[in-house]
Short mmCIF file of C-alpha atoms in Angstrom, two decimals:
data_model
loop_
_atom_site.label_atom_id
_atom_site.label_comp_id
_atom_site.label_asym_id
_atom_site.label_seq_id
_atom_site.Cartn_x
_atom_site.Cartn_y
_atom_site.Cartn_z
CA UNK A 65 82.10 64.96 -32.12
CA UNK A 66 80.24 64.51 -35.40
CA UNK A 67 77.75 67.25 -36.28
CA UNK A 68 75.18 66.91 -39.03
CA UNK A 69 73.61 70.21 -40.08
CA UNK A 70 70.46 70.06 -42.15
CA UNK A 71 68.21 72.56 -43.86
CA UNK A 72 65.59 72.68 -46.55
CA UNK A 73 67.07 73.84 -49.83
CA UNK A 74 66.80 77.59 -49.37
CA UNK A 75 70.09 79.50 -49.45
CA UNK A 76 68.94 82.27 -47.09
CA UNK A 77 68.02 79.65 -44.47
CA UNK A 78 71.36 77.90 -44.87
CA UNK A 79 73.48 81.04 -44.66
CA UNK A 80 72.56 81.48 -41.00
CA UNK A 81 74.15 78.10 -40.25
CA UNK A 82 77.54 78.72 -41.82
CA UNK A 83 79.29 80.71 -39.02
CA UNK A 84 78.36 78.11 -36.40
CA UNK A 85 79.45 75.29 -38.73
CA UNK A 86 82.86 76.86 -39.11
CA UNK A 87 83.15 77.50 -35.37
CA UNK A 88 82.55 73.81 -34.77
CA UNK A 89 85.07 72.89 -37.46
CA UNK A 90 87.66 75.23 -35.95
CA UNK A 91 87.12 73.56 -32.55
CA UNK A 92 88.02 70.20 -34.08
CA UNK A 93 84.58 68.74 -34.74
CA UNK A 94 83.56 67.11 -38.00
CA UNK A 95 80.69 68.91 -39.71
CA UNK A 96 78.65 67.86 -42.72
CA UNK A 97 75.63 69.61 -44.25
CA UNK A 98 72.67 67.66 -45.61
CA UNK A 99 69.99 69.15 -47.83
CA UNK A 100 68.09 68.59 -51.03
CA UNK A 101 70.29 68.53 -54.15
CA UNK A 102 69.51 72.08 -55.31
CA UNK A 103 71.44 73.51 -52.32
CA UNK A 104 74.64 71.56 -53.01
CA UNK A 105 76.50 74.37 -54.78
CA UNK A 106 75.75 76.84 -51.97
CA UNK A 107 77.05 74.38 -49.39
CA UNK A 108 80.23 73.71 -51.35
CA UNK A 109 80.76 77.45 -51.88
CA UNK A 110 80.71 77.90 -48.10
CA UNK A 111 83.64 75.47 -47.84
CA UNK A 112 81.71 72.68 -46.12
CA UNK A 113 81.08 69.10 -47.28
CA UNK A 114 77.63 68.57 -48.78
CA UNK A 115 75.37 65.56 -48.40
CA UNK A 116 72.57 65.67 -51.01
CA UNK A 117 69.50 63.76 -49.78
CA UNK A 118 66.22 62.96 -51.50
CA UNK A 119 64.64 65.07 -54.21
CA UNK A 120 64.23 68.83 -54.36
CA UNK A 121 61.23 70.44 -52.70
CA UNK A 122 58.67 72.31 -54.80
CA UNK A 123 57.85 75.16 -52.42
CA UNK A 124 58.51 77.90 -54.93
CA UNK A 125 56.33 76.26 -57.56
CA UNK A 126 53.58 75.73 -54.98
CA UNK A 127 53.64 79.41 -54.04
CA UNK A 128 53.43 80.43 -57.68
CA UNK A 129 50.56 78.02 -58.35
CA UNK A 130 48.63 79.24 -55.30
CA UNK A 131 49.21 82.86 -56.25
CA UNK A 132 47.85 82.17 -59.72
CA UNK A 133 44.86 80.31 -58.30
CA UNK A 134 44.16 83.27 -56.03
CA UNK A 135 42.00 81.28 -53.61
CA UNK A 136 44.51 80.37 -50.89
CA UNK A 137 46.02 82.86 -48.46
CA UNK A 138 49.00 81.75 -46.41
CA UNK A 139 48.14 82.11 -42.70
CA UNK A 140 49.45 84.98 -40.59
CA UNK A 141 51.42 84.49 -37.42
CA UNK A 142 49.34 84.85 -34.26
CA UNK A 143 51.51 87.79 -33.18
CA UNK A 144 50.31 89.68 -36.26
CA UNK A 145 46.59 89.30 -35.55
CA UNK A 146 44.42 91.81 -33.73
CA UNK A 147 42.43 89.21 -31.77
CA UNK A 148 43.65 86.19 -29.77
CA UNK A 149 43.34 82.98 -31.80
CA UNK A 150 40.45 80.60 -31.25
CA UNK A 151 40.70 76.82 -31.40
CA UNK A 152 39.29 76.97 -34.95
CA UNK A 153 41.98 79.51 -35.89
CA UNK A 154 44.73 77.33 -34.46
CA UNK A 155 43.47 74.19 -36.16
CA UNK A 156 43.19 75.93 -39.53
CA UNK A 157 46.70 77.33 -39.06
CA UNK A 158 48.14 73.88 -38.40
CA UNK A 159 46.30 72.33 -41.35
CA UNK A 160 47.51 74.98 -43.79
CA UNK A 161 51.12 75.18 -42.63
CA UNK A 162 51.42 71.39 -42.60
CA UNK A 163 50.03 71.02 -46.11
CA UNK A 164 51.55 74.12 -47.73
CA UNK A 165 54.94 74.27 -46.02
CA UNK A 166 56.07 71.41 -43.80
CA UNK A 167 55.17 68.39 -45.91
CA UNK A 168 56.52 70.04 -49.05
CA UNK A 169 59.79 71.12 -47.41
CA UNK A 170 60.26 67.72 -45.76
CA UNK A 171 59.21 65.49 -48.65
CA UNK A 172 59.35 61.74 -48.09
CA UNK A 173 62.48 61.17 -50.16
CA UNK A 174 64.33 63.88 -48.25
CA UNK A 175 63.35 62.40 -44.87
CA UNK A 176 64.25 58.89 -46.03
CA UNK A 177 67.63 60.02 -47.31
CA UNK A 178 68.44 62.03 -44.20
CA UNK A 179 67.51 59.23 -41.80
CA UNK A 180 69.47 56.70 -43.83
CA UNK A 181 72.54 58.91 -43.84
CA UNK A 182 72.26 59.69 -40.11
CA UNK A 183 72.00 56.01 -39.24
CA UNK A 184 75.06 55.30 -41.36
CA UNK A 185 77.28 58.21 -40.27
CA UNK A 186 76.06 58.30 -36.63
CA UNK A 187 76.32 62.02 -35.75
CA UNK A 188 76.42 63.02 -32.10
CA UNK A 189 74.50 66.25 -32.77
CA UNK A 190 71.98 67.24 -35.43
CA UNK A 191 71.47 70.98 -36.01
CA UNK A 192 68.46 71.86 -38.15
CA UNK A 193 66.86 75.06 -39.34
CA UNK A 194 63.40 75.48 -37.75
CA UNK A 195 61.27 74.14 -40.64
CA UNK A 196 63.41 71.09 -41.36
CA UNK A 197 61.48 68.71 -39.12
CA UNK A 198 63.32 65.89 -40.85
CA UNK A 199 66.27 66.83 -38.65
CA UNK A 200 64.39 65.91 -35.49
CA UNK A 201 63.33 62.56 -36.94
CA UNK A 202 66.87 61.77 -38.11
CA UNK A 203 68.33 62.68 -34.71
CA UNK A 204 65.86 60.45 -32.89
CA UNK A 205 66.43 57.63 -35.37
CA UNK A 206 70.18 57.54 -34.69
CA UNK A 207 70.23 58.62 -31.03
CA UNK A 208 71.78 62.05 -31.62
CA UNK A 209 71.07 65.22 -29.69
CA UNK A 210 68.98 67.70 -31.65
CA UNK A 211 68.98 71.49 -31.64
CA UNK A 212 67.29 74.04 -33.86
CA UNK A 213 69.21 77.05 -35.15
CA UNK A 214 66.77 79.87 -35.85
CA UNK A 215 67.17 82.35 -38.69
CA UNK A 216 64.37 84.65 -37.55
CA UNK A 217 61.54 84.68 -35.05
CA UNK A 218 60.65 81.29 -33.61
CA UNK A 219 57.39 81.15 -35.59
CA UNK A 220 56.99 77.35 -35.47
CA UNK A 221 57.77 77.24 -31.75
CA UNK A 222 55.30 80.02 -31.03
CA UNK A 223 52.58 78.42 -33.15
CA UNK A 224 53.10 75.06 -31.46
CA UNK A 225 52.90 76.60 -27.98
CA UNK A 226 49.61 78.36 -28.77
CA UNK A 227 48.19 75.26 -30.46
CA UNK A 228 49.04 72.98 -27.53
CA UNK A 229 47.44 75.38 -25.04
CA UNK A 230 44.21 75.61 -27.03
CA UNK A 231 44.12 71.88 -27.87
CA UNK A 232 44.41 70.93 -24.19
CA UNK A 233 41.26 72.97 -23.49
CA UNK A 234 39.19 70.87 -25.92
CA UNK A 235 37.23 67.68 -25.19
CA UNK A 236 39.34 64.59 -25.74
CA UNK A 237 37.43 63.60 -28.89
CA UNK A 238 38.10 66.98 -30.54
CA UNK A 239 41.86 67.28 -30.07
CA UNK A 240 42.88 67.04 -33.70
CA UNK A 241 46.58 67.64 -34.33
CA UNK A 242 47.58 67.78 -38.02
CA UNK A 243 51.31 68.26 -37.39
CA UNK A 244 51.44 65.40 -34.88
CA UNK A 245 49.45 63.16 -37.24
CA UNK A 246 51.83 63.81 -40.12
CA UNK A 247 54.96 63.43 -37.97
CA UNK A 248 53.59 60.32 -36.23
CA UNK A 249 53.15 58.29 -39.40
CA UNK A 250 56.30 59.77 -40.96
CA UNK A 251 58.50 58.99 -37.94
CA UNK A 252 56.89 55.57 -37.50
CA UNK A 253 58.60 54.46 -40.72
CA UNK A 254 61.83 54.55 -38.72
CA UNK A 255 60.40 53.28 -35.40
CA UNK A 256 60.57 56.77 -33.91
CA UNK A 257 57.68 57.77 -31.60
CA UNK A 258 56.18 61.23 -31.92
CA UNK A 259 57.01 63.92 -29.37
CA UNK A 260 57.20 67.70 -29.48
CA UNK A 261 60.99 67.39 -29.35
CA UNK A 262 60.78 66.44 -33.04
CA UNK A 263 59.46 69.98 -33.61
CA UNK A 264 61.37 72.10 -31.10
CA UNK A 265 64.49 70.03 -30.50
CA UNK A 266 66.16 69.38 -27.17
CA UNK A 267 67.09 73.06 -27.14
CA UNK A 268 67.09 76.05 -29.52
CA UNK A 269 69.80 78.49 -30.63
CA UNK A 270 68.46 82.02 -31.17
CA UNK A 271 70.59 84.69 -32.92
CA UNK A 272 68.16 87.56 -32.24
CA UNK A 273 68.65 90.00 -29.34
CA UNK A 274 66.58 89.14 -26.27
CA UNK A 275 64.26 92.11 -26.84
CA UNK A 276 63.15 90.59 -30.15
CA UNK A 277 62.58 86.98 -29.09
CA UNK A 278 59.17 85.38 -28.79
CA UNK A 279 58.19 83.83 -25.41
CA UNK A 280 58.08 80.28 -26.73
CA UNK A 281 58.90 78.48 -23.49
CA UNK A 282 61.61 76.12 -24.78
CA UNK A 283 65.25 75.88 -23.59
CA UNK A 284 67.12 78.54 -25.55
CA UNK A 285 70.73 79.55 -26.05
CA UNK A 286 71.48 83.02 -27.33
CA UNK A 287 74.13 83.40 -30.00
CA UNK A 288 75.59 86.51 -31.57
CA UNK A 289 74.53 86.96 -35.17
CA UNK A 290 77.51 86.74 -37.52
CA UNK A 291 76.74 87.72 -41.14
CA UNK A 292 77.48 85.35 -43.99
CA UNK A 293 76.47 86.56 -47.45
CA UNK A 294 77.70 83.72 -49.61
CA UNK A 295 80.38 84.01 -52.25
CA UNK A 296 81.13 87.71 -52.67
CA UNK A 297 83.73 90.26 -53.67
CA UNK A 298 84.21 93.52 -51.76
CA UNK A 299 84.00 96.38 -54.30
CA UNK A 300 86.70 99.06 -54.32
CA UNK A 301 84.21 101.90 -53.76
CA UNK A 302 83.46 100.57 -50.28
CA UNK A 303 87.04 101.41 -49.27
CA UNK A 304 86.22 105.13 -49.51
CA UNK A 305 84.27 106.59 -46.57
CA UNK A 306 80.89 107.99 -47.69
CA UNK A 307 80.79 111.77 -48.15
CA UNK A 308 77.07 111.89 -47.36
CA UNK A 309 74.86 109.76 -45.14
CA UNK A 310 74.75 106.38 -46.85
CA UNK A 311 71.41 104.54 -47.09
CA UNK A 312 71.03 100.94 -48.25
CA UNK A 313 68.01 99.74 -50.22
CA UNK A 314 67.90 95.96 -50.56
CA UNK A 315 65.21 93.37 -51.09
CA UNK A 316 67.57 90.47 -50.45
CA UNK A 317 68.24 87.51 -52.70
CA UNK A 318 65.05 85.78 -51.53
CA UNK A 319 62.87 88.88 -51.80
CA UNK A 320 63.54 89.83 -55.41
CA UNK A 321 60.64 87.89 -56.88
CA UNK A 322 58.34 88.81 -54.01
CA UNK A 323 58.32 92.56 -54.58
CA UNK A 324 56.86 92.25 -58.06
CA UNK A 325 53.39 91.75 -56.59
CA UNK A 326 53.48 94.88 -54.46
CA UNK A 327 51.64 98.12 -55.36
CA UNK A 328 54.94 99.92 -56.04
CA UNK A 329 58.25 99.17 -57.69
CA UNK A 330 61.80 99.48 -56.40
CA UNK A 331 62.34 102.06 -59.14
CA UNK A 332 59.67 104.25 -57.49
CA UNK A 333 61.54 104.06 -54.18
CA UNK A 334 64.78 105.15 -55.87
CA UNK A 335 63.07 108.04 -57.63
CA UNK A 336 61.35 109.20 -54.43
CA UNK A 337 64.73 109.63 -52.73
CA UNK A 338 66.47 111.20 -55.74
CA UNK A 339 66.73 114.69 -54.24
CA UNK A 340 67.66 113.73 -50.68
CA UNK A 341 71.13 114.76 -49.53
CA UNK A 342 72.26 111.14 -49.17
CA UNK A 343 74.18 108.43 -50.98
CA UNK A 344 71.67 105.69 -51.82
CA UNK A 345 73.09 102.22 -52.54
CA UNK A 346 70.38 100.06 -54.11
CA UNK A 347 70.95 96.36 -54.75
CA UNK A 348 68.55 95.71 -57.63
CA UNK A 349 68.37 93.08 -60.33
CA UNK A 350 67.79 93.99 -63.95
CA UNK A 351 64.06 93.34 -63.63
CA UNK A 352 63.81 95.56 -60.56
CA UNK A 353 65.38 98.47 -62.44
CA UNK A 354 62.57 98.49 -65.00
CA UNK A 355 60.77 101.80 -65.02
CA UNK A 356 63.84 103.71 -63.83
CA UNK A 357 64.59 105.96 -66.79
CA UNK A 358 67.67 107.55 -65.21
CA UNK A 359 69.82 106.67 -62.22
CA UNK A 360 69.70 109.70 -59.87
CA UNK A 361 72.95 111.48 -59.09
CA UNK A 362 72.76 110.44 -55.43
CA UNK A 363 72.24 106.75 -56.23
CA UNK A 364 74.54 103.81 -56.89
CA UNK A 365 72.77 100.74 -58.28
CA UNK A 366 74.51 97.36 -58.02
CA UNK A 367 73.26 93.87 -58.67
CA UNK A 368 74.80 92.58 -55.44
CA UNK A 369 77.06 93.77 -52.67
CA UNK A 370 77.73 91.82 -49.44
CA UNK A 371 75.73 93.44 -46.65
CA UNK A 372 78.44 92.50 -44.15
CA UNK A 373 80.66 95.03 -45.93
CA UNK A 374 78.03 97.62 -46.85
CA UNK A 375 75.94 98.03 -43.70
CA UNK A 376 78.78 99.12 -41.37
CA UNK A 377 79.10 102.21 -43.60
CA UNK A 378 75.36 103.03 -43.58
CA UNK A 379 73.24 105.37 -41.48
CA UNK A 380 69.95 103.67 -42.44
CA UNK A 381 68.65 100.74 -44.45
CA UNK A 382 65.40 99.88 -46.24
CA UNK A 383 64.61 96.19 -46.76
CA UNK A 384 61.98 93.46 -47.11
CA UNK A 385 62.39 91.91 -43.66
CA UNK A 386 64.60 88.95 -44.59
CA UNK A 387 66.82 87.78 -41.76
CA UNK A 388 70.08 88.59 -43.50
CA UNK A 389 68.96 92.20 -43.88
CA UNK A 390 67.51 92.42 -40.36
CA UNK A 391 70.44 90.67 -38.70
CA UNK A 392 72.99 92.73 -40.60
CA UNK A 393 71.29 95.96 -39.50
CA UNK A 394 71.02 94.79 -35.89
CA UNK A 395 74.65 93.70 -35.48
CA UNK A 396 75.83 96.99 -37.01
CA UNK A 397 73.43 99.22 -35.08
CA UNK A 398 71.78 100.60 -38.23
CA UNK A 399 68.21 102.00 -38.02
CA UNK A 400 65.98 100.16 -40.47
CA UNK A 401 62.77 100.45 -42.44
CA UNK A 402 60.99 97.15 -43.00
CA UNK A 403 58.49 96.81 -45.87
CA UNK A 404 56.92 93.40 -45.41
CA UNK A 405 53.77 91.30 -45.35
CA UNK A 406 55.01 87.68 -45.46
CA UNK A 407 55.19 85.21 -42.56
CA UNK A 408 57.44 86.49 -39.74
CA UNK A 409 58.69 89.59 -41.57
CA UNK A 410 55.88 91.97 -40.54
CA UNK A 411 56.12 90.76 -36.93
CA UNK A 412 59.88 91.41 -36.92
CA UNK A 413 59.34 94.81 -38.50
CA UNK A 414 56.72 95.81 -35.93
CA UNK A 415 58.89 94.58 -33.04
CA UNK A 416 61.85 96.63 -34.29
CA UNK A 417 59.59 99.69 -34.58
CA UNK A 418 58.27 99.04 -31.05
CA UNK A 419 61.88 99.02 -29.85
CA UNK A 420 62.37 102.45 -31.43
CA UNK A 421 65.09 101.17 -33.79
CA UNK A 422 63.21 101.56 -37.05
CA UNK A 423 59.92 101.89 -38.88
CA UNK A 424 57.58 99.26 -40.32
CA UNK A 425 55.34 99.66 -43.38
CA UNK A 426 52.93 97.27 -45.03
CA UNK A 427 53.21 97.40 -48.83
CA UNK A 428 49.49 97.92 -49.33
CA UNK A 429 49.39 100.85 -46.90
CA UNK A 430 52.36 102.86 -48.09
CA UNK A 431 53.77 104.81 -50.99
CA UNK A 432 57.25 105.66 -52.16
CA UNK A 433 56.75 109.05 -50.48
CA UNK A 434 56.06 107.27 -47.18
CA UNK A 435 59.42 105.54 -47.41
CA UNK A 436 61.19 108.76 -48.30
CA UNK A 437 59.74 110.47 -45.22
CA UNK A 438 60.72 107.46 -43.13
CA UNK A 439 64.32 107.65 -44.30
CA UNK A 440 64.40 111.33 -43.37
CA UNK A 441 63.15 110.47 -39.89
CA UNK A 442 65.77 107.75 -39.39
CA UNK A 443 68.51 110.20 -40.33
CA UNK A 444 67.19 113.25 -38.45
CA UNK A 445 65.87 111.78 -35.18
CA UNK A 446 68.72 110.57 -32.93
CA UNK A 447 66.49 108.17 -30.99
CA UNK A 448 66.49 105.68 -33.87
CA UNK A 449 70.28 105.41 -33.88
CA UNK A 450 70.35 105.27 -30.07
CA UNK A 451 67.88 102.38 -29.94
CA UNK A 452 69.62 100.56 -32.80
CA UNK A 453 72.85 100.85 -30.82
CA UNK A 454 71.07 99.41 -27.75
CA UNK A 455 69.90 96.34 -29.70
CA UNK A 456 73.41 95.95 -31.10
CA UNK A 457 74.71 95.96 -27.53
CA UNK A 458 72.28 93.15 -26.67
CA UNK A 459 73.62 91.06 -29.54
CA UNK A 460 77.24 91.76 -28.67
CA UNK A 461 76.55 90.51 -25.14
CA UNK A 462 75.63 87.07 -26.54
CA UNK A 463 78.36 84.46 -27.08
CA UNK A 464 79.92 84.20 -30.50
CA UNK A 465 79.50 80.89 -32.34
CA UNK A 466 83.03 79.98 -31.24
CA UNK A 467 82.26 80.76 -27.60
CA UNK A 468 79.10 78.65 -27.78
CA UNK A 469 80.85 75.45 -28.83
CA UNK A 470 81.70 74.28 -25.29
CA UNK A 471 78.06 74.55 -24.22
CA UNK A 472 76.98 72.63 -27.33
CA UNK A 473 79.43 69.88 -26.40
CA UNK A 474 77.97 69.71 -22.88
CA UNK A 475 74.37 69.62 -24.05
CA UNK A 476 75.15 67.00 -26.68
CA UNK A 477 76.63 64.71 -24.04
CA UNK A 478 73.52 65.25 -21.93
CA UNK A 479 70.93 64.51 -24.63
CA UNK A 480 72.37 61.95 -27.02
CA UNK A 481 71.55 58.32 -26.41
#
């Protein structure tokens, strides 16, 4: 069958798709990856054919502009809030996420290009990352089956479920629906009627262990998380077993700019752990090393090292909550400290702490000393490693991407038209 994968142009979102793409290729299916032009090199580096569509999104510039303006706060997930959401909360959430995220990520030229290509190539299955709603429109426009492949918590599915429940409690004349309004007139350009399947797909593929999934209420297939870290070289020093407990400190490729706004620096974290009896491996860019006058004796600083090679050698990891960092720790059974306050990252961090497999800190409520003490706990208290091993066991019980292909073939036959 023909499979069209699509994602907004964000490398960390795309990386989660690569193992499944190659599993489908190995099973004999033809796979192509469509995204905005700025992702083309990342797609080609992964060994898959790229289909550039439309013009690049401006999400990063929008975030920078909003941060400078200082008068817009991106909404928090419902799972992060202390009180249940009201109808006003849900409506505000939909308005903001539609305007600040969805419409920018799925700009008109990208949707036009994707639909045009899908109608020309005629894929049997469209696989999209959860914020690329253009994938649902393109699938409906060409009669393909449509599935979402998550790279984290199902935040859009959860938000939609809560919104629908609250909307249905309102009088008919007050059932505003910003997402449906935008998708209705967008999809109408291609004679596609609106339905929630444009948002949630015919089914969803979730690479998180069952204990960490949100109760979204959509058909879901579990899939074992397989790390893909992009083009990388395994350094020689990783061939030697660590002589002391190895701890990873990483902010991820997508988190490097984010940490600059926090009330601490990565250099402070390195210095706080300088006298611990550990081997600290910190993946820091040049800018993140500013303020670090001397590299401690127990620390190795590298610009990049593939987590798929590093984390199996680690006893603990400290990260920003990105899915590559979380997934790598989960599949290797590594206790983790999450320092996060953006979108689904604090919810993931709190869920992992609730499962006893790590600790979660908000940047504004912590210090470098807090992280140091957390690392000591992860290394000294066996329960963290035991619970991390339990979550790893949950992931290992899920089918690999290769083992999932037969079910994807069956579901595609069932849902394509």
